[in-house]
PDB file of C-alpha atoms in Angstrom:
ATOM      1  CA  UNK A   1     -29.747   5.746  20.611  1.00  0.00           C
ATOM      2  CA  UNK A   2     -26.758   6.165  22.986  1.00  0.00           C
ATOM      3  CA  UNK A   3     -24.341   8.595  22.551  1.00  0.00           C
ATOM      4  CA  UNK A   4     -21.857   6.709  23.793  1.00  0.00           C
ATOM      5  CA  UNK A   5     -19.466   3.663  21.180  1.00  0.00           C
ATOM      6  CA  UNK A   6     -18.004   1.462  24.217  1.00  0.00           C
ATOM      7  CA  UNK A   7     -20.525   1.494  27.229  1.00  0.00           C
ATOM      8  CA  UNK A   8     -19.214  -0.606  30.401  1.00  0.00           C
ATOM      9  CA  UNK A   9     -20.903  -0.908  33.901  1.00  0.00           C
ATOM     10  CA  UNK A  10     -19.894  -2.128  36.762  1.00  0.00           C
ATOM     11  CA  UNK A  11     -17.410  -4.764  35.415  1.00  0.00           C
ATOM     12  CA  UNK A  12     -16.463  -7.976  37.195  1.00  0.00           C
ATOM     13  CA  UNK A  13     -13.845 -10.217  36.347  1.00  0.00           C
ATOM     14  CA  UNK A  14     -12.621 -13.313  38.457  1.00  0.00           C
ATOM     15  CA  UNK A  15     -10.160 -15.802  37.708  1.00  0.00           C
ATOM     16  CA  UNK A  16     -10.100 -19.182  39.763  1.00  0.00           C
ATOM     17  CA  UNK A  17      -6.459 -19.999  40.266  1.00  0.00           C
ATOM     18  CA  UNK A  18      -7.483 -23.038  41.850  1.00  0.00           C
ATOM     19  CA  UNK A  19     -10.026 -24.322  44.437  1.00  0.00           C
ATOM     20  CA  UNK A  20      -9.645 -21.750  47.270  1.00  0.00           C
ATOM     21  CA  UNK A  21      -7.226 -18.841  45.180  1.00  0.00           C
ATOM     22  CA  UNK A  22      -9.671 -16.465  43.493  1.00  0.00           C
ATOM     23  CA  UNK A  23      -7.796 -13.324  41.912  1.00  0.00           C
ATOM     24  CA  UNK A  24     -10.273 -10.157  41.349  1.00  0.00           C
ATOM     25  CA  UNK A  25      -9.148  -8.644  38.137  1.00  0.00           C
ATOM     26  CA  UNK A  26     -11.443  -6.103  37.723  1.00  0.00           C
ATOM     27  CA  UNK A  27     -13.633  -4.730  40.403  1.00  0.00           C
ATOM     28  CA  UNK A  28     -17.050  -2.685  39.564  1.00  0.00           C
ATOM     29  CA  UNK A  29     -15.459  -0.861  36.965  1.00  0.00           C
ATOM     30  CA  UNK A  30     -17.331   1.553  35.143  1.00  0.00           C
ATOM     31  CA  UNK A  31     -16.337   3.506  32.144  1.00  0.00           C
ATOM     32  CA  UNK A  32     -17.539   5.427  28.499  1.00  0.00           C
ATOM     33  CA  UNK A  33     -16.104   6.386  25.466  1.00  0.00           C
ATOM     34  CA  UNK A  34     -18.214   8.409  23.203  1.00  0.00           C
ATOM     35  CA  UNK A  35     -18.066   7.656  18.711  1.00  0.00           C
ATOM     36  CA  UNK A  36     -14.975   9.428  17.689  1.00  0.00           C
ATOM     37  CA  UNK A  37     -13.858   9.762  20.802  1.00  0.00           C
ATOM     38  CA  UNK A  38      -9.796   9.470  21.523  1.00  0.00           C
ATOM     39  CA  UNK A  39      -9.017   8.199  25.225  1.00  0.00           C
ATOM     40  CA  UNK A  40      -6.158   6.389  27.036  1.00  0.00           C
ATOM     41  CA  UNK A  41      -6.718   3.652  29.308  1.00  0.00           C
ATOM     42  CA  UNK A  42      -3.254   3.683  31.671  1.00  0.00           C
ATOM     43  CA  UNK A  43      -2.237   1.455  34.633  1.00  0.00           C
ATOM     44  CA  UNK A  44       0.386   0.281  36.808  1.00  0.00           C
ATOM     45  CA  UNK A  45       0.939  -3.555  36.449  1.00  0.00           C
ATOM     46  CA  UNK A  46      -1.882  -5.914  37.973  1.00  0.00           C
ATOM     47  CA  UNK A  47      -4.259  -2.641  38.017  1.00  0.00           C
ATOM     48  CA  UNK A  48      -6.196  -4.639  35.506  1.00  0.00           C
ATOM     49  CA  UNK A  49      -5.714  -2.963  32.325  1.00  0.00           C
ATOM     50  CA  UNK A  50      -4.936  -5.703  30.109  1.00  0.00           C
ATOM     51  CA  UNK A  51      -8.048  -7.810  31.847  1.00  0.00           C
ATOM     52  CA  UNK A  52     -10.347  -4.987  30.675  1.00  0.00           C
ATOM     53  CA  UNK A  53      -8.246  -4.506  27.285  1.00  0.00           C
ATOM     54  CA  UNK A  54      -9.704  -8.114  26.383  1.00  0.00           C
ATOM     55  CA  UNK A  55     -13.011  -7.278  27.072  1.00  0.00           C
ATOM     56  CA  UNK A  56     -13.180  -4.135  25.545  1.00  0.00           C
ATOM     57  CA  UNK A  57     -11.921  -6.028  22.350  1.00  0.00           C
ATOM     58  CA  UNK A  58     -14.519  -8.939  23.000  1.00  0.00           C
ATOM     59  CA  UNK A  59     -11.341 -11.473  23.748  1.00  0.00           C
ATOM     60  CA  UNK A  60     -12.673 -12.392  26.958  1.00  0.00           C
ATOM     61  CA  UNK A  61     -16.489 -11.111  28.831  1.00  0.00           C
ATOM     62  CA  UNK A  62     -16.704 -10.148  32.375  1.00  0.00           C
ATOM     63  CA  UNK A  63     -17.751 -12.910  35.157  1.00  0.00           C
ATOM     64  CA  UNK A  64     -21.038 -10.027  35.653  1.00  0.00           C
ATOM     65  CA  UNK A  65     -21.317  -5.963  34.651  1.00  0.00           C
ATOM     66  CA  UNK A  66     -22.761  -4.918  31.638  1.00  0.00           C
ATOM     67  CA  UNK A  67     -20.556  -4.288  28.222  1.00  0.00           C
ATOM     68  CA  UNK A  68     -22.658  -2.319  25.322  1.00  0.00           C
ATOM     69  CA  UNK A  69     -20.257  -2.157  21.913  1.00  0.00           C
ATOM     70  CA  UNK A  70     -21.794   0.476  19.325  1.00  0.00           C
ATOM     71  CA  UNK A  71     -25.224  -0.496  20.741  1.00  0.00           C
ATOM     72  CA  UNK A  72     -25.083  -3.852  21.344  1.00  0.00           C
ATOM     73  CA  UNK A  73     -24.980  -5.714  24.392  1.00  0.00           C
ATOM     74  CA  UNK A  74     -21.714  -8.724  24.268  1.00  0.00           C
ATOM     75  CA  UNK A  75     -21.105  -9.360  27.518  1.00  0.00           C
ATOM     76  CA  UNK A  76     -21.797 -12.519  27.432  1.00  0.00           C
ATOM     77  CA  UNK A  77     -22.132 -13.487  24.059  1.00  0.00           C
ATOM     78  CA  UNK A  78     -21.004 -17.218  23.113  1.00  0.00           C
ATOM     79  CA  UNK A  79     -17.877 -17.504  21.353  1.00  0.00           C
ATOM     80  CA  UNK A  80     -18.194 -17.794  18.108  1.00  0.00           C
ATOM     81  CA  UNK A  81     -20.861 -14.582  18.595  1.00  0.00           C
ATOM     82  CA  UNK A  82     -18.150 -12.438  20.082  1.00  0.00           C
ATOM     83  CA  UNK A  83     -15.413 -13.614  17.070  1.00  0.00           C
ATOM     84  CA  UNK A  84     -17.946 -12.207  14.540  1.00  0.00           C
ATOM     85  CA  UNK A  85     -18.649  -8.704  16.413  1.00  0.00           C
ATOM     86  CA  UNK A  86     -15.017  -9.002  17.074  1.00  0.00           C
ATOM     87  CA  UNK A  87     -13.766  -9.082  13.491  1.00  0.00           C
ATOM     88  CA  UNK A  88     -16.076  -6.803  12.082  1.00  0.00           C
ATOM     89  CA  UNK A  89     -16.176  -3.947  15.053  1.00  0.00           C
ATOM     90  CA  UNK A  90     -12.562  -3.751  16.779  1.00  0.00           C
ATOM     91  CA  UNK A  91      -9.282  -3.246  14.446  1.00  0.00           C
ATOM     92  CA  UNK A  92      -6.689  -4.058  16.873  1.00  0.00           C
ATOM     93  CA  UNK A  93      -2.913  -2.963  16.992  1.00  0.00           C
ATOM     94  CA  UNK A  94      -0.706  -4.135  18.937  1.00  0.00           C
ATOM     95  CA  UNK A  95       2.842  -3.281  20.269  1.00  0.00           C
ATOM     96  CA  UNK A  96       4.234  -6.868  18.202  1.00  0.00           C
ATOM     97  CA  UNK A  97       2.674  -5.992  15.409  1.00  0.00           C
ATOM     98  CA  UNK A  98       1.043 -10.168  14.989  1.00  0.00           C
ATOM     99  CA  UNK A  99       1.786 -10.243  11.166  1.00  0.00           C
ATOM    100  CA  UNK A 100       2.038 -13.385   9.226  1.00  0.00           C
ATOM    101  CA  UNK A 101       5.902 -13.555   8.687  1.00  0.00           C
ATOM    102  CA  UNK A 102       5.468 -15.836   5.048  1.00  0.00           C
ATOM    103  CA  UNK A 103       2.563 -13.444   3.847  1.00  0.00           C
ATOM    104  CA  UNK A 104       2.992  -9.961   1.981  1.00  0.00           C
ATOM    105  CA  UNK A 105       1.976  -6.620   3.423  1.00  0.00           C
ATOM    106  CA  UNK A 106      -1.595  -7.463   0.913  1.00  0.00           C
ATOM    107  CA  UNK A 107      -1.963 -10.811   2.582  1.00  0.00           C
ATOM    108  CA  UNK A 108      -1.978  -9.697   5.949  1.00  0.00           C
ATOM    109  CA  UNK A 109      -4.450  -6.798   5.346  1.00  0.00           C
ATOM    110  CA  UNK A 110      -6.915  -9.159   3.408  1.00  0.00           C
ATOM    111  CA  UNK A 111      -7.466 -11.343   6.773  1.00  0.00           C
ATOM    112  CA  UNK A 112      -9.791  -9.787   8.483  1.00  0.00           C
ATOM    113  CA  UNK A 113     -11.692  -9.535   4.983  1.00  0.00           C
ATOM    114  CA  UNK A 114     -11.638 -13.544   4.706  1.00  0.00           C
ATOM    115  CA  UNK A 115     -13.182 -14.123   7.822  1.00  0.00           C
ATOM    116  CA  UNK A 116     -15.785 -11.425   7.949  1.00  0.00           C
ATOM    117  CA  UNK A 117     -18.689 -13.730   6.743  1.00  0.00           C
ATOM    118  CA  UNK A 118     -20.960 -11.132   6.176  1.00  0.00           C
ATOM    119  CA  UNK A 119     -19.202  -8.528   3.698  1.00  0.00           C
ATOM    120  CA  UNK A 120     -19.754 -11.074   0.984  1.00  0.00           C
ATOM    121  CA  UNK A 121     -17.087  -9.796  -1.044  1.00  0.00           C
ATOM    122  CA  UNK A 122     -15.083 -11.923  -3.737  1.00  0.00           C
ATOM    123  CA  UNK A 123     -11.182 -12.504  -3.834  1.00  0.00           C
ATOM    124  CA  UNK A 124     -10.635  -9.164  -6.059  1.00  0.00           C
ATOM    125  CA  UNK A 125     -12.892  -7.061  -3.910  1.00  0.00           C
ATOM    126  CA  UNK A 126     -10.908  -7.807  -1.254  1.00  0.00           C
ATOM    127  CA  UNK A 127      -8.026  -7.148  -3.333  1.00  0.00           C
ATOM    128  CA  UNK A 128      -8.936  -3.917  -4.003  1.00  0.00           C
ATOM    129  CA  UNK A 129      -9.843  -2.771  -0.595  1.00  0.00           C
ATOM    130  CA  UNK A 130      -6.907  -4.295   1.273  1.00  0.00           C
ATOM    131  CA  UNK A 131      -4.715  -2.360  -1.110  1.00  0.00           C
ATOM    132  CA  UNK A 132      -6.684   0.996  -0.808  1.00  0.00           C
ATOM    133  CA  UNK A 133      -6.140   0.946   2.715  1.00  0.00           C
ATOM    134  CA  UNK A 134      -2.427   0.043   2.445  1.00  0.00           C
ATOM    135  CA  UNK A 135      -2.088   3.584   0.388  1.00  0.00           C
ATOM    136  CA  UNK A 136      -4.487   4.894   2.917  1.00  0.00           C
ATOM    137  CA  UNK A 137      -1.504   4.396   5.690  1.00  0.00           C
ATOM    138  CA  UNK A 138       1.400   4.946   2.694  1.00  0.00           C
ATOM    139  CA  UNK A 139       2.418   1.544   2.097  1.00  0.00           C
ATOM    140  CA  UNK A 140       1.730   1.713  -1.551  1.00  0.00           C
ATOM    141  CA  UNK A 141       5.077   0.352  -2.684  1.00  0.00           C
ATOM    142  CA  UNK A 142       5.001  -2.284  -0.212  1.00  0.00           C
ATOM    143  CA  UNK A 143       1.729  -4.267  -0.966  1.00  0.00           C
ATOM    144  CA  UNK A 144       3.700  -7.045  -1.851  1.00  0.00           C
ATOM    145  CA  UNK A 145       6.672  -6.728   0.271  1.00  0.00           C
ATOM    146  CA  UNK A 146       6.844  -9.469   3.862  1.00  0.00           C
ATOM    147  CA  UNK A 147       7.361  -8.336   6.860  1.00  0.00           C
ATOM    148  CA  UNK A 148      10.742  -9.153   7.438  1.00  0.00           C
ATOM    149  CA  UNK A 149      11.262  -6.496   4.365  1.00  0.00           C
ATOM    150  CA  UNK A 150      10.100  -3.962   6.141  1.00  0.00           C
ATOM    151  CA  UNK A 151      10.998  -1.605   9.127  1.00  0.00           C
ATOM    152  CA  UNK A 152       9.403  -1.822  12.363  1.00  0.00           C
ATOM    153  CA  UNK A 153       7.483   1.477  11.640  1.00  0.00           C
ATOM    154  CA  UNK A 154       6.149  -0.063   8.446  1.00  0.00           C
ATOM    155  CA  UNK A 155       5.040  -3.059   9.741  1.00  0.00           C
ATOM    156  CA  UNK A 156       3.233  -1.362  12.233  1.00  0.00           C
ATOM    157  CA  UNK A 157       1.398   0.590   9.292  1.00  0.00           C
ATOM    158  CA  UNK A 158       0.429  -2.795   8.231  1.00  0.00           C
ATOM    159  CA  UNK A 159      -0.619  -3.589  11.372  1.00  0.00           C
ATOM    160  CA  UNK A 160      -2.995  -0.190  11.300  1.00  0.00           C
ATOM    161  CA  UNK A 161      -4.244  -0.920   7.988  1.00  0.00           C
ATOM    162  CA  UNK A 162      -4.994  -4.228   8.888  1.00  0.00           C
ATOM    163  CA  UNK A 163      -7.427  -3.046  11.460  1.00  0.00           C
ATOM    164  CA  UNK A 164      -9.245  -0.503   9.031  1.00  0.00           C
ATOM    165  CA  UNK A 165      -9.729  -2.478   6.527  1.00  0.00           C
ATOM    166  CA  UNK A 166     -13.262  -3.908   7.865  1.00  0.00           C
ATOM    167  CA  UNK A 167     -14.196  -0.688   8.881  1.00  0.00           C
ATOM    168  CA  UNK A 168     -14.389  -1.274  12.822  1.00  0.00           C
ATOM    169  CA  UNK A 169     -16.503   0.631  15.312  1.00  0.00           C
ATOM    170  CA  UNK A 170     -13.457   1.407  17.426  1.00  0.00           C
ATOM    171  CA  UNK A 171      -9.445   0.937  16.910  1.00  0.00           C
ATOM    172  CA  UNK A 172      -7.846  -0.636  19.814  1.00  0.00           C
ATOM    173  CA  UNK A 173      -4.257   0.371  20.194  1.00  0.00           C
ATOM    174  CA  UNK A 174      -2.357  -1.508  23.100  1.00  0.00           C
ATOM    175  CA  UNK A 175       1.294   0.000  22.840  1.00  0.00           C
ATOM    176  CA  UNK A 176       1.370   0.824  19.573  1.00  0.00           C
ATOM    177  CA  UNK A 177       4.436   1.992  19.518  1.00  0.00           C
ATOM    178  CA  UNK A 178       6.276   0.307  22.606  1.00  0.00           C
ATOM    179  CA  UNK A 179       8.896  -1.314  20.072  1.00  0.00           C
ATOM    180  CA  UNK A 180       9.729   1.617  17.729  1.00  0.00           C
ATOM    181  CA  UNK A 181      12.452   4.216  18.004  1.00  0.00           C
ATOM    182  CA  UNK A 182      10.960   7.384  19.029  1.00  0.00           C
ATOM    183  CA  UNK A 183      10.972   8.721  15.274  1.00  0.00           C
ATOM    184  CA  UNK A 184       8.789   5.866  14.057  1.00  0.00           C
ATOM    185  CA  UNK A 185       6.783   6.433  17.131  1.00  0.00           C
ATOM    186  CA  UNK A 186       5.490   9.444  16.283  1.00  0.00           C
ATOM    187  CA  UNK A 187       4.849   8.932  12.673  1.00  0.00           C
ATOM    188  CA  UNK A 188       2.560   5.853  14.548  1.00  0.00           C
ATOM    189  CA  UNK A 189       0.986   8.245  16.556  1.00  0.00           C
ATOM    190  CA  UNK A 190       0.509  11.110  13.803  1.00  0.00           C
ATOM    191  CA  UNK A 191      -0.864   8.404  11.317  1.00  0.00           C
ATOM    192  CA  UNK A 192      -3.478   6.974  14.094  1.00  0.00           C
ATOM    193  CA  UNK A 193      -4.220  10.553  15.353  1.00  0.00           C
ATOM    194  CA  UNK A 194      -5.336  11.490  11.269  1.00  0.00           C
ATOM    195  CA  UNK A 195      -7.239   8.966  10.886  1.00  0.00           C
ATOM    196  CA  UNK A 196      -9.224  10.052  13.829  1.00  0.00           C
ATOM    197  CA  UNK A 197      -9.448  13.337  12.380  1.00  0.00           C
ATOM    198  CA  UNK A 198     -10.257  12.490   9.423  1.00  0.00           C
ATOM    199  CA  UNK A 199     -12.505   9.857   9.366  1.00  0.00           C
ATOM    200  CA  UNK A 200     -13.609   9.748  12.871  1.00  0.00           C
ATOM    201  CA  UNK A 201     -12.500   6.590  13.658  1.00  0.00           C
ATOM    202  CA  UNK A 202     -12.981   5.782  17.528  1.00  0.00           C
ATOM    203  CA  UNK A 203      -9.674   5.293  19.127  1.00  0.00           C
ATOM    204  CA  UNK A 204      -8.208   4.159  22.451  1.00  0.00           C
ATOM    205  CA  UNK A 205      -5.026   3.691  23.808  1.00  0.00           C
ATOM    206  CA  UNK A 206      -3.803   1.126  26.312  1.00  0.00           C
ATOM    207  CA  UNK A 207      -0.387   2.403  27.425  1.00  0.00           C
ATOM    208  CA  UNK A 208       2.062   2.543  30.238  1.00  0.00           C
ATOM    209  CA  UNK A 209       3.709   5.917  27.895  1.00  0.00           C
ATOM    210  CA  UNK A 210       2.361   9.456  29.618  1.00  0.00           C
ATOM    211  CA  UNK A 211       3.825  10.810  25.866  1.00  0.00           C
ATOM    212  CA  UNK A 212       1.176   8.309  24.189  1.00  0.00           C
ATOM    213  CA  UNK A 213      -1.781   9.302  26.663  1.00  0.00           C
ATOM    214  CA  UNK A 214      -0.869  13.217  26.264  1.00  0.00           C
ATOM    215  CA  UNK A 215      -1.977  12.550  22.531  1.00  0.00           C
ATOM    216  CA  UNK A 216      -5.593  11.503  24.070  1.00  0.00           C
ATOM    217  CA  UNK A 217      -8.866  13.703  25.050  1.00  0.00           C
ATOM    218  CA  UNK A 218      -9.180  11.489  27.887  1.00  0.00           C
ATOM    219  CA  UNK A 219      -7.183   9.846  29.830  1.00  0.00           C
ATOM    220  CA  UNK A 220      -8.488   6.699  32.385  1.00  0.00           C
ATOM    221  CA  UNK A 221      -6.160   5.429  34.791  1.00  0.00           C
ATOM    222  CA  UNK A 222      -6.849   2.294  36.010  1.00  0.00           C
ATOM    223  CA  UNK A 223      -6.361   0.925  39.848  1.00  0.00           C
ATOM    224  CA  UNK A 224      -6.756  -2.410  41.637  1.00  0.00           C
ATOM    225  CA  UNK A 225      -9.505  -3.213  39.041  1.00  0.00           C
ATOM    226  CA  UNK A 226     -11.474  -0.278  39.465  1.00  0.00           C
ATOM    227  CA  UNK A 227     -11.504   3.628  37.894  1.00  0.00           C
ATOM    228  CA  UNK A 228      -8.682   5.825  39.337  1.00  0.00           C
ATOM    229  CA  UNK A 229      -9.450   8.981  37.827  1.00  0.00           C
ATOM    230  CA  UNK A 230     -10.172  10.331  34.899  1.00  0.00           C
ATOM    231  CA  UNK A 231      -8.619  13.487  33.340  1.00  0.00           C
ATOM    232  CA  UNK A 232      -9.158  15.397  29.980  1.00  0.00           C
TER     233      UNK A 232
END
């Protein structure tokens, strides 16, 4: 069995703007992350990073290159394949939070639950575990509040708890804290650090912040499509 949670070789990716504009996203990019591992992906604009940011979270598979996700091979799995591993392998967080404005803090968590066909669990089960996690991330006394009741830094807990709830292979964090004051940032950061601590849970970073990729053991920058460097 691989030692290794996210396993990518020699990644293509090639948009056709039209008939005779091809634009080369990502170019023979290669790139690990062991289980439990936390690393930053960083990179200039157009170096690719959000390109490989959707693969990585099975929104998109490379045009060739091989992508192995906690020991499976998705890199060109049909749709509806890659929406299953999707839901029940990557909790995402992102910078805009993507809550449902007209559902509670509860609602919002229970999502991922509703459409992860394979947990079999009934209305109060999810119940239960979408408000476990909330307390997990100390929203406890907002389970039933919407997000337009909360703060920025507590939506973005929802946003965290949202993505544990299913109990993903990897968390998926692309600038998680891009639109909170610096404060709320690093109660983001502390909270996503624990739970990497604490329960292991696989993280990486997509950033443009050098004072979100200092928190990381790795750091990948990203070039013209293809690895940079890598520093620990």
């Amino acid at each position: 069995m691989t030692e290794y949670i996210v396993d990518a070789q020699d990644l293509m990716k090639t948009y056709q703007m039209s008939e005779d504009v091809q634009v080369h996203a990502l170019r023979g990019l290669s790139f690990n992350v062991k289980s439990g591992e936390v690393v930053a992906i960083m990179g200039p604009s157009g170096s690719g990073k959000s390109t490989l940011m959707n693969i990585i979270g099975c929104l998109d598979r490379p045009s060739s290159g091989s992508y192995i996700l906690d020991g499976e091979n998705v890199s060109q799995l049909p749709d509806d394949k890659l929406a299953d591993i999707r839901n029940k392998k990557i909790g995402f967080v992102f910078q805009n939070y993507n809550l449902l404005q007209r559902t509670s803090a509860l609602g919002n968590v229970m999502l991922p639950l509703r459409y992860n066909r394979s947990n079999g669990n009934v209305h109060h089960d999810q119940k239960e575990m979408a408000t476990a996690v909330l307390e997990q991330v100390g929203l406890q006394d907002r389970v039933h509040h919407k997000p337009f009741e909360l703060s920025g830094g507590q939506q973005q807990r929802v946003a965290i708890a949202r993505a544990l709830v299913n109990d993903p292979a990897i968390i998926l964090a692309d600038e998680p804290t891009g639109n909170l004051d610096s404060k709320s940032g690093d109660e983001i950061m502390e909270l996503l650090l624990n739970l990497n601590k604490e329960k292991g849970v696989t993280l990486i970073l997509v950033t443009h912040d050098p004072d979100i990729a200092k928190h990381a053991q790795r750091v990948i920058q990203i070039v013209d499509g293809k690895v940079k460097n890598e520093h620990f």
